[in-house]
Coordinates of C-alpha atoms in Angstrom, one line a residue:
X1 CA 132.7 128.2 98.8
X2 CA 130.7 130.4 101.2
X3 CA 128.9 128.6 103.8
X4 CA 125.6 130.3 103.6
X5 CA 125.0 128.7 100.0
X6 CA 122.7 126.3 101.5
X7 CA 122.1 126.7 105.2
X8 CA 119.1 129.4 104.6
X9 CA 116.4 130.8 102.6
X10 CA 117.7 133.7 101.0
X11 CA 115.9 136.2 99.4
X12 CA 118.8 138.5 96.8
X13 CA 118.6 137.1 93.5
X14 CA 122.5 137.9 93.1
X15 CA 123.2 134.8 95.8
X16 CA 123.6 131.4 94.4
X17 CA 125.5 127.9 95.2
X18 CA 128.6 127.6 93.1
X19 CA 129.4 124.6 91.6
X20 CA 130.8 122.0 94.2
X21 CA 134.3 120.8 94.0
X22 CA 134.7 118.0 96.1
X23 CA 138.2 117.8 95.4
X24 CA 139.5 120.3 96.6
X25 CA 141.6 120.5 99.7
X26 CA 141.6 122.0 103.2
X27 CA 138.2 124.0 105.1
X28 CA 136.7 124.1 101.5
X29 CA 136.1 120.6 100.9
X30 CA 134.6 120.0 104.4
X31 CA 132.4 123.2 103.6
X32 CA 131.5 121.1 100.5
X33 CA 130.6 118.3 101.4
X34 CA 128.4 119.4 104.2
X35 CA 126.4 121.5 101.5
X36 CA 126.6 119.0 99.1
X37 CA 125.1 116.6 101.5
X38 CA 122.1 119.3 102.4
X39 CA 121.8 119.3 98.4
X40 CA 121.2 115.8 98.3
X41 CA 119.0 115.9 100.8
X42 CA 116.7 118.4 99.0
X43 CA 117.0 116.9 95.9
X44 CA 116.2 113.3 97.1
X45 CA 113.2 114.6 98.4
X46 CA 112.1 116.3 95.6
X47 CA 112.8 113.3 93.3
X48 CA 110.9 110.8 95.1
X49 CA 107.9 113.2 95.4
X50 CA 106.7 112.5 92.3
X51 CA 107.1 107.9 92.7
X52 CA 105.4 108.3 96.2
X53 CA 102.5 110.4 95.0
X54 CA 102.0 107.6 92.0
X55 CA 103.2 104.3 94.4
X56 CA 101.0 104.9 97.4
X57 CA 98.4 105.2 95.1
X58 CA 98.4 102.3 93.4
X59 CA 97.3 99.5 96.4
X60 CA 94.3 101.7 96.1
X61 CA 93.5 101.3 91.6
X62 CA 90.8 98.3 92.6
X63 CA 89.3 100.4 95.8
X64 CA 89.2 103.4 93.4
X65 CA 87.3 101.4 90.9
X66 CA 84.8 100.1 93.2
X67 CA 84.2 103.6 95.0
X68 CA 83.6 105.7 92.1
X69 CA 81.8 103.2 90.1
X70 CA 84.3 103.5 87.5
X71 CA 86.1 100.9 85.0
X72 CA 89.5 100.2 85.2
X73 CA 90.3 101.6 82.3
X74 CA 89.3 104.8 83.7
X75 CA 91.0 104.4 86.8
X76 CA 94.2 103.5 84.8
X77 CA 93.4 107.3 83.2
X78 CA 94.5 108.7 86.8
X79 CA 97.6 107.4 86.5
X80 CA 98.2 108.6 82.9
X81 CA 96.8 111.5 83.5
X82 CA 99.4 112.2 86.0
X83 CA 102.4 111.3 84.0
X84 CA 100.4 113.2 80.9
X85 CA 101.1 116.9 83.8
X86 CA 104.6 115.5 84.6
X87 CA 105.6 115.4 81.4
X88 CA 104.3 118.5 80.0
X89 CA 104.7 120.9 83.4
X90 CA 108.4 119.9 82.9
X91 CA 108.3 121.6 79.5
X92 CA 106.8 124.5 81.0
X93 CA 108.9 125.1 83.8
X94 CA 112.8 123.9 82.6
X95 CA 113.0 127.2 80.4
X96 CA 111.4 129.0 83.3
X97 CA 114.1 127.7 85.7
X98 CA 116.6 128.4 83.0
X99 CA 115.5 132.3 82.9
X100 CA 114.3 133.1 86.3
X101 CA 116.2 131.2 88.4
X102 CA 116.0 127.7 89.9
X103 CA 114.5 128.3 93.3
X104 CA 111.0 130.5 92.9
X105 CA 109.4 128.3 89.6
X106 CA 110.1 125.3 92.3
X107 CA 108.2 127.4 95.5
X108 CA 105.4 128.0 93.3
X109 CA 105.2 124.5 91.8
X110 CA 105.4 123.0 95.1
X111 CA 102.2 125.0 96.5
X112 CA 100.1 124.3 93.5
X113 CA 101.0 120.7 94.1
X114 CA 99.3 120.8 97.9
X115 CA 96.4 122.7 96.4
X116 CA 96.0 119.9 93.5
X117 CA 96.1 117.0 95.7
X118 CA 94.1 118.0 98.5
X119 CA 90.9 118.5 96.2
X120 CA 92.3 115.0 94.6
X121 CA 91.1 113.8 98.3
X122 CA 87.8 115.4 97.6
X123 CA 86.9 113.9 94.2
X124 CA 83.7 113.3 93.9
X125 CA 83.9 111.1 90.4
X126 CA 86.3 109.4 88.6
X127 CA 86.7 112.3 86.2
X128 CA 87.2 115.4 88.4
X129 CA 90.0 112.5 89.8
X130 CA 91.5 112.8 86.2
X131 CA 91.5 116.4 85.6
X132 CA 93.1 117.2 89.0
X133 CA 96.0 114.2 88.7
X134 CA 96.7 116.1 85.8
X135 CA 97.3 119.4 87.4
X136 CA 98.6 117.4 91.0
X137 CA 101.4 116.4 88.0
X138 CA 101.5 119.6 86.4
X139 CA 103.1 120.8 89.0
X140 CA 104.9 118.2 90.5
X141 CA 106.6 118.9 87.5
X142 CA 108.6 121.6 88.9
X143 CA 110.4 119.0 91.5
X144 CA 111.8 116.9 88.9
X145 CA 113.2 119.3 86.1
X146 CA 114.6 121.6 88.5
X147 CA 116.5 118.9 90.6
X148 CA 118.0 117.2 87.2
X149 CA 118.8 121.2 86.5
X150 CA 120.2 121.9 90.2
X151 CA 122.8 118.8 89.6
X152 CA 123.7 120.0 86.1
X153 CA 124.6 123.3 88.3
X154 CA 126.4 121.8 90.4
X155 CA 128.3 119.3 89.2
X156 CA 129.9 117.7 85.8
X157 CA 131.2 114.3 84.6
X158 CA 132.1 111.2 86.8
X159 CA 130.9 112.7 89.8
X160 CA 127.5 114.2 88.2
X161 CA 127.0 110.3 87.4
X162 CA 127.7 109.3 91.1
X163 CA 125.3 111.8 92.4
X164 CA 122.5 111.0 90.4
X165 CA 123.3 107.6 91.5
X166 CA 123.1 108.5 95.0
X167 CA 119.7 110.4 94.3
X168 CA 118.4 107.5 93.2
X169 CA 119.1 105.8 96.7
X170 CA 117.2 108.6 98.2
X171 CA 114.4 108.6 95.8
X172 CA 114.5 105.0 95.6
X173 CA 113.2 104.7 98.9
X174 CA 109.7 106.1 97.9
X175 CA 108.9 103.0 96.0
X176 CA 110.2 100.5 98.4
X177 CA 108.2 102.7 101.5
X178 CA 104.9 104.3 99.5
X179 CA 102.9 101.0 98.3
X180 CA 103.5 99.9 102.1
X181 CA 102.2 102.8 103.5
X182 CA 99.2 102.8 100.6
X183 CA 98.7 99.4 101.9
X184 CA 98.7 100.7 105.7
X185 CA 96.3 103.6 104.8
X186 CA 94.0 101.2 103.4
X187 CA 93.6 99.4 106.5
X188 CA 92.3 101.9 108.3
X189 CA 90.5 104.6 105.8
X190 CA 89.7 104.6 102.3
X191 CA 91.8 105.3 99.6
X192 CA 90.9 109.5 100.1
X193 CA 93.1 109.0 103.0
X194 CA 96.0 108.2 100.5
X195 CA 95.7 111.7 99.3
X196 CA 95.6 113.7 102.5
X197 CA 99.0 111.7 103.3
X198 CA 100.6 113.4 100.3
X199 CA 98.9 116.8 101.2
X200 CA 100.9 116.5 104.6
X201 CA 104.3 115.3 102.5
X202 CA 103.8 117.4 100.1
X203 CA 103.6 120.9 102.7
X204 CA 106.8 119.2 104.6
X205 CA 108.7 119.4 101.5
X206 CA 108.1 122.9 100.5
X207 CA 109.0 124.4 103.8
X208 CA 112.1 122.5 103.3
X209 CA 112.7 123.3 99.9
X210 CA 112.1 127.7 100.9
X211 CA 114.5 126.9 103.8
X212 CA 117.2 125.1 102.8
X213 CA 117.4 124.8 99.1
X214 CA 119.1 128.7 97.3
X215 CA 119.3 129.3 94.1
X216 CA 122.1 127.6 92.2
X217 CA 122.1 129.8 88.6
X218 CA 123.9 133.0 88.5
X219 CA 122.4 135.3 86.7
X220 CA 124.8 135.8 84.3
X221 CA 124.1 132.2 83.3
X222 CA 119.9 133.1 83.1
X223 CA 118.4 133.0 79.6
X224 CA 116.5 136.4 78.9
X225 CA 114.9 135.8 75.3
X226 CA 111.7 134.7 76.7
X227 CA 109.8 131.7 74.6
X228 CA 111.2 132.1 71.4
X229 CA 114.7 131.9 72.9
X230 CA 113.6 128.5 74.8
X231 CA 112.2 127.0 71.7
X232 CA 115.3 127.8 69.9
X233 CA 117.8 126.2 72.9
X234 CA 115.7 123.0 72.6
X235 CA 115.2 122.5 69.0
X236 CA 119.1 122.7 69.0
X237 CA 119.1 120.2 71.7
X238 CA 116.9 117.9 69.4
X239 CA 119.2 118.4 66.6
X240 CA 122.4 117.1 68.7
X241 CA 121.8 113.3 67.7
X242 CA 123.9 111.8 70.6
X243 CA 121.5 113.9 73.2
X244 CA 118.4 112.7 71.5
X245 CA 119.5 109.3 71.5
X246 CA 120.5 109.2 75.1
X247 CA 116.7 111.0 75.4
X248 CA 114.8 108.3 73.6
X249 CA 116.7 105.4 74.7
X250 CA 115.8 106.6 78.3
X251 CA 112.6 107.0 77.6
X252 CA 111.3 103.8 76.2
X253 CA 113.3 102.1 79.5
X254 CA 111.1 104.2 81.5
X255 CA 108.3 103.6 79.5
X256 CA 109.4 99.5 80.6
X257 CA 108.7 100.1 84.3
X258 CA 105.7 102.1 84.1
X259 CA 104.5 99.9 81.9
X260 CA 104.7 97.3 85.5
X261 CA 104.1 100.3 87.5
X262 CA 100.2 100.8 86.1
X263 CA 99.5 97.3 85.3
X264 CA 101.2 95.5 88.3
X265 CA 98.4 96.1 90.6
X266 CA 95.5 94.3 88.7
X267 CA 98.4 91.3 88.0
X268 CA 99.3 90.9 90.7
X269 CA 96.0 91.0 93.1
X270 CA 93.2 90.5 90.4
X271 CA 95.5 87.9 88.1
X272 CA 97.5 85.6 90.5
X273 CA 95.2 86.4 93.7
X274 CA 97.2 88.4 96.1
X275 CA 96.5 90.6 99.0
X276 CA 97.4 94.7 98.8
X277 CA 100.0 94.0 101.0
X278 CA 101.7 90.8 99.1
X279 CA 101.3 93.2 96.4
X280 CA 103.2 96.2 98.9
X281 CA 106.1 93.3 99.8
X282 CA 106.5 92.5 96.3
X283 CA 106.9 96.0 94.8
X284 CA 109.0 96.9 97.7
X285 CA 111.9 94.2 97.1
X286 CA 111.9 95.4 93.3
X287 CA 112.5 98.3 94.4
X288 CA 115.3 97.7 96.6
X289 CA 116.8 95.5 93.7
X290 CA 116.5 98.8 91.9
X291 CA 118.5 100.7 94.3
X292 CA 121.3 98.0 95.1
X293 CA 121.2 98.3 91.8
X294 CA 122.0 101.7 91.2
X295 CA 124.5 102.1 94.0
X296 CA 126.4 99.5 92.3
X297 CA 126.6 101.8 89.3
X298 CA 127.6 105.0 90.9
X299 CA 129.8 103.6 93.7
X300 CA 131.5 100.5 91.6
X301 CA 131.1 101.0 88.1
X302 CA 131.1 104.6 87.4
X303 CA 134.9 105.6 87.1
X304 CA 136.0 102.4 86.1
X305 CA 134.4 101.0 83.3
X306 CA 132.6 103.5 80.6
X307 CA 128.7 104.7 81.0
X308 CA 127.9 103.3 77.9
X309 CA 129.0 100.1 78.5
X310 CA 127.0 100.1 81.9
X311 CA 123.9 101.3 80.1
X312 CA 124.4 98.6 77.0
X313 CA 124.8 96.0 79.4
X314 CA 121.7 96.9 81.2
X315 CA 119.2 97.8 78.3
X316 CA 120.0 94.1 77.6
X317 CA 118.8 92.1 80.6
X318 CA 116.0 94.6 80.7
X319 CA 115.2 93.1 77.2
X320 CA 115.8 89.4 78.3
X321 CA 113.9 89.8 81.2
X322 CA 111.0 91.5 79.1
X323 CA 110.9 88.8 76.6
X324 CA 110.9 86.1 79.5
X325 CA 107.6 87.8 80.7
X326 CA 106.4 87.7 77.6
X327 CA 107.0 83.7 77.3
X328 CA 105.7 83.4 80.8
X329 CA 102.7 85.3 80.6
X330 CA 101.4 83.9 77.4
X331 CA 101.2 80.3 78.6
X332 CA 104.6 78.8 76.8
X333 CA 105.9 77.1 79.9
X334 CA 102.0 76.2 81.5
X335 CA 100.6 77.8 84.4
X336 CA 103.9 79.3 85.8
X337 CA 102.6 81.1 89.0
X338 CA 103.2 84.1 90.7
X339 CA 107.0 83.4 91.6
X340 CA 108.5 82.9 88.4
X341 CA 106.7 86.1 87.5
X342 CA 107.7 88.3 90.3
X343 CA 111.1 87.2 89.8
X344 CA 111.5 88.5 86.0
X345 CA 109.6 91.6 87.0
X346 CA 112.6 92.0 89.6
X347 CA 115.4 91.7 87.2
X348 CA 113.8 94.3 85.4
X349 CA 113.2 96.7 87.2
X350 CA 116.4 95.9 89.2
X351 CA 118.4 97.0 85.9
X352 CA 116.5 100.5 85.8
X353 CA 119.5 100.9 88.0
X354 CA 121.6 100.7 85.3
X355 CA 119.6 102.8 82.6
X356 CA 118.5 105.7 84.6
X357 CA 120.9 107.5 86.0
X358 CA 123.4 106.6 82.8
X359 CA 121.1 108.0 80.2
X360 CA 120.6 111.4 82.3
X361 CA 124.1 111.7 83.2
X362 CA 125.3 111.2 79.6
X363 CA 122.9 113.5 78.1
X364 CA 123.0 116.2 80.7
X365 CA 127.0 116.5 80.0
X366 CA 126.1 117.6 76.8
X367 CA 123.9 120.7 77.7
X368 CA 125.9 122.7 80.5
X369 CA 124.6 126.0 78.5
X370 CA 120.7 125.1 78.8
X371 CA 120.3 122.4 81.6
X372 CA 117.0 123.6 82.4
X373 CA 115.8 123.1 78.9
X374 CA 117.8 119.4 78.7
X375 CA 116.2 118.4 81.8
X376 CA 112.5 119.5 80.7
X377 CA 113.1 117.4 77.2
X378 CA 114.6 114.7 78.7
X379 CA 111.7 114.6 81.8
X380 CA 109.0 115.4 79.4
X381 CA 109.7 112.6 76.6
X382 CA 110.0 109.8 79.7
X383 CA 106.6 111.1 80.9
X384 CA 105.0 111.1 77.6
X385 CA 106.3 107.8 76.5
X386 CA 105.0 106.6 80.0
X387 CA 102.0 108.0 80.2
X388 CA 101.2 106.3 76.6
X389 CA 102.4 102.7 77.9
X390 CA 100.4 103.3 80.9
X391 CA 96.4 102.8 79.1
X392 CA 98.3 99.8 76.6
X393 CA 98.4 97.3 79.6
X394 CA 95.5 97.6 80.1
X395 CA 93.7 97.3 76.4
X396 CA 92.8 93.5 77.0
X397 CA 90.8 93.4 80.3
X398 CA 92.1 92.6 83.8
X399 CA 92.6 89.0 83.0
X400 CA 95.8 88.6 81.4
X401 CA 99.5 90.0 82.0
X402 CA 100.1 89.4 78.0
X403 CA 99.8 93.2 77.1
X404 CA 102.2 94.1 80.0
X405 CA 104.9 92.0 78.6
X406 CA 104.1 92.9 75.2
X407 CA 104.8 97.0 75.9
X408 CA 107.9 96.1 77.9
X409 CA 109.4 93.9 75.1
X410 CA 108.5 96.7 72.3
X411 CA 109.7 99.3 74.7
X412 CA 113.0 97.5 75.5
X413 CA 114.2 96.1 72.3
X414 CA 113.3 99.7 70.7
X415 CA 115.2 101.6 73.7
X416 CA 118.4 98.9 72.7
X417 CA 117.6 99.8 69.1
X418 CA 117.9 103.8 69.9
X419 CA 121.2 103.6 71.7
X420 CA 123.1 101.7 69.5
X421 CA 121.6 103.4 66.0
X422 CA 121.6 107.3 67.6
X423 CA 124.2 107.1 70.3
X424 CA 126.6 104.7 68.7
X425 CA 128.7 104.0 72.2
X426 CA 131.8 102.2 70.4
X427 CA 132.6 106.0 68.9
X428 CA 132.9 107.2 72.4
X429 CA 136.2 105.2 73.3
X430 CA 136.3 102.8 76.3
X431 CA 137.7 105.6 78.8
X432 CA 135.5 106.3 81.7
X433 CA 133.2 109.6 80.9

């Protein structure tokens, strides 16, 4: 492997990263695992853009609501709005990436992204907030399909399900860090200052992206048929049932946390009473059970027991959990509290750990020939699914957590339903993938 692959920006289009074989013996495995940690490195960054631009935020939904004069229901739009860009910019730019090239669809997205979120700081009303949320993830897009694409590139099997495991460390720490830092902010600006924080992370990250992250597709690999040719590639990724179950199934877990994501805010602070920062703590240390979580998966399981058994095992205590949320938040056992709460909300979202990077890897194996494309479908139907949880929590007031609980039960028991009907694991065999 040459050791320019990722050291520099590089302009010739004919340059790109060839697939990393960490196996292999001698100068060329130290070469690639000194790339392959500058890859992860990139990618981690780019990954978590996206949960620290929504995290940081959310300490700030009541502030918001008060400054602009807005209901919450509106405010909550900000945060579908958002997800509503993500998901559709990731069906915009995965066939891009996929025809011209990983690295210059990502440059472009990443400026657009500064550009969005500074006037974001500037809003005026809650609307103009809405409207440029949804281009901030419009372009953010570009981050999180062309990472899931770069990975695809680069590696394949067992080890494509450690690494995404090991992104989801990196990532991972956005949650735990952003609501504390939202938190922070608020203590000494208003929630405008939020936004100029990302402005600064976001123009950190795309001078590191043009310097240390090449291109990664060959051109001999590049699709040239323009839009009906992309439209073609991912209808017949729709039509591969096993992909589209992994897809779906992925999805509705997603949908799950977001689901907490948007509604945890006004449950925990307006509900049960807390401060933004008790808030901040208690997202944090889901977080980190989300990560342990995950590490578990790529550094114990993966290798040793089958993805599909990892991701049935944790689809399920994501649906116990969500039905004990359910119970709790509807009154069955009295007046529960805050604890018991925060604890089932941590045993979900600690088992993301499980469905996340499973789902991906498992799907993504199946698409080597369009993993731009199978990373914009697979990114696009989590952010759409999301983005319609998001406004559901919300549809009984700021009172009750009983509509939370209700999308995450629905959204778990359906994502169970998809994986065993669509991907039918016990065909697969029990060997490791």
């Amino acid at each position: 492997m040459p050791d320019s692959g990722v050291g520099r920006a590089q302009q010739e289009q004919h340059e790109y990263i060839p697939a990393i074989d960490s196996a292999a013996p001698g100068p060329s495995a130290t070469v690639a695992r000194r790339v392959g940690l500058l890859v992860t490195l990139v990618l981690g960054g780019l990954t978590a853009l996206p949960p620290l631009s929504m995290d940081m935020y959310l300490p700030a939904l009541p502030a918001v609501t008060d400054s602009l004069h807005a209901p919450a229901a509106t405010v909550q739009l900000t945060l579908t709005a958002c997800l509503t860009g993500m998901a559709l910019g990731q069906l915009v730019v995965g066939p891009m990436s996929d025809r011209w090239g990983r690295r210059k669809p990502l440059l472009i997205g990443m400026v657009v992204y500064v550009v969005a979120t500074a006037i974001c700081a500037l809003a005026p009303t809650a609307e103009l907030l809405i409207g440029f949320r949804l281009l901030q993830g419009l372009a953010g897009a570009a981050g999180i399909v062309i990472s899931r694409a770069v990975v695809r590139d680069l590696y394949d099997g067992i080890e494509m399900a450690r690494f995404f495991s090991t992104l989801m460390l990196i990532s991972g720490v956005a949650p735990v860090i952003a609501p504390v830092i939202g938190g922070q902010v608020l203590r000494f600006t208003d929630w405008r200052g939020i936004f100029v924080v990302l402005v600064a992370v976001g123009v950190a990250l795309t001078l590191v992206v043009w310097k240390f992250l090449h291109e990664t597709l060959p051109p001999a690999e590049r699709h040239t048929g323009g839009v009906p040719d992309a439209l073609r590639t991912m209808r017949g990724l729709l039509a591969d049932r096993v992909f589209t179950g992994y897809m779906i199934a992925g999805s509705l877990a997603f949908a799950a946390l977001f689901a907490y994501v948007s509604a945890s805010p006004f449950v925990v602070q307006e509900i049960y009473g807390a401060s933004p920062q008790t808030f901040s703590l208690l997202f944090g240390v889901n977080s980190i059970g989300l990560i342990a979580v995950g590490q578990i998966n790529g550094k114990v399981l993966v290798g040793r027991i089958s993805l599909d058994k990892a991701l049935g095992f944790g689809l399920a205590v994501i649906s116990l959990a969500a039905v004990a949320l359910l119970l709790m938040t509807s009154g069955v056992f009295g007046d529960v509290g805050l604890l018991p709460v925060a604890a089932g909300l941590f045993v979900l979202m600690s088992c993301m750990g499980l469905a996340m990077p499973n789902t991906n890897s498992q799907a993504l194996m199946r698409t080597r020939h369009a993993a731009g494309s199978a990373s914009a479908l697979l990114g696009t139907s989590q952010f759409l699914i999301g983005a319609i949880a998001s406004p559901l929590v919300g549809i009984a007031g700021e009172k009750t957590a009983v509509p939370m609980a209700v999308v995450q039960v629905v959204c778990a028991l359906s994502a169970m339903a998809c994986f065993l009907l669509l991907c039918r694991p016990w065909r697969n065999g029990d060997a490791p993938a």
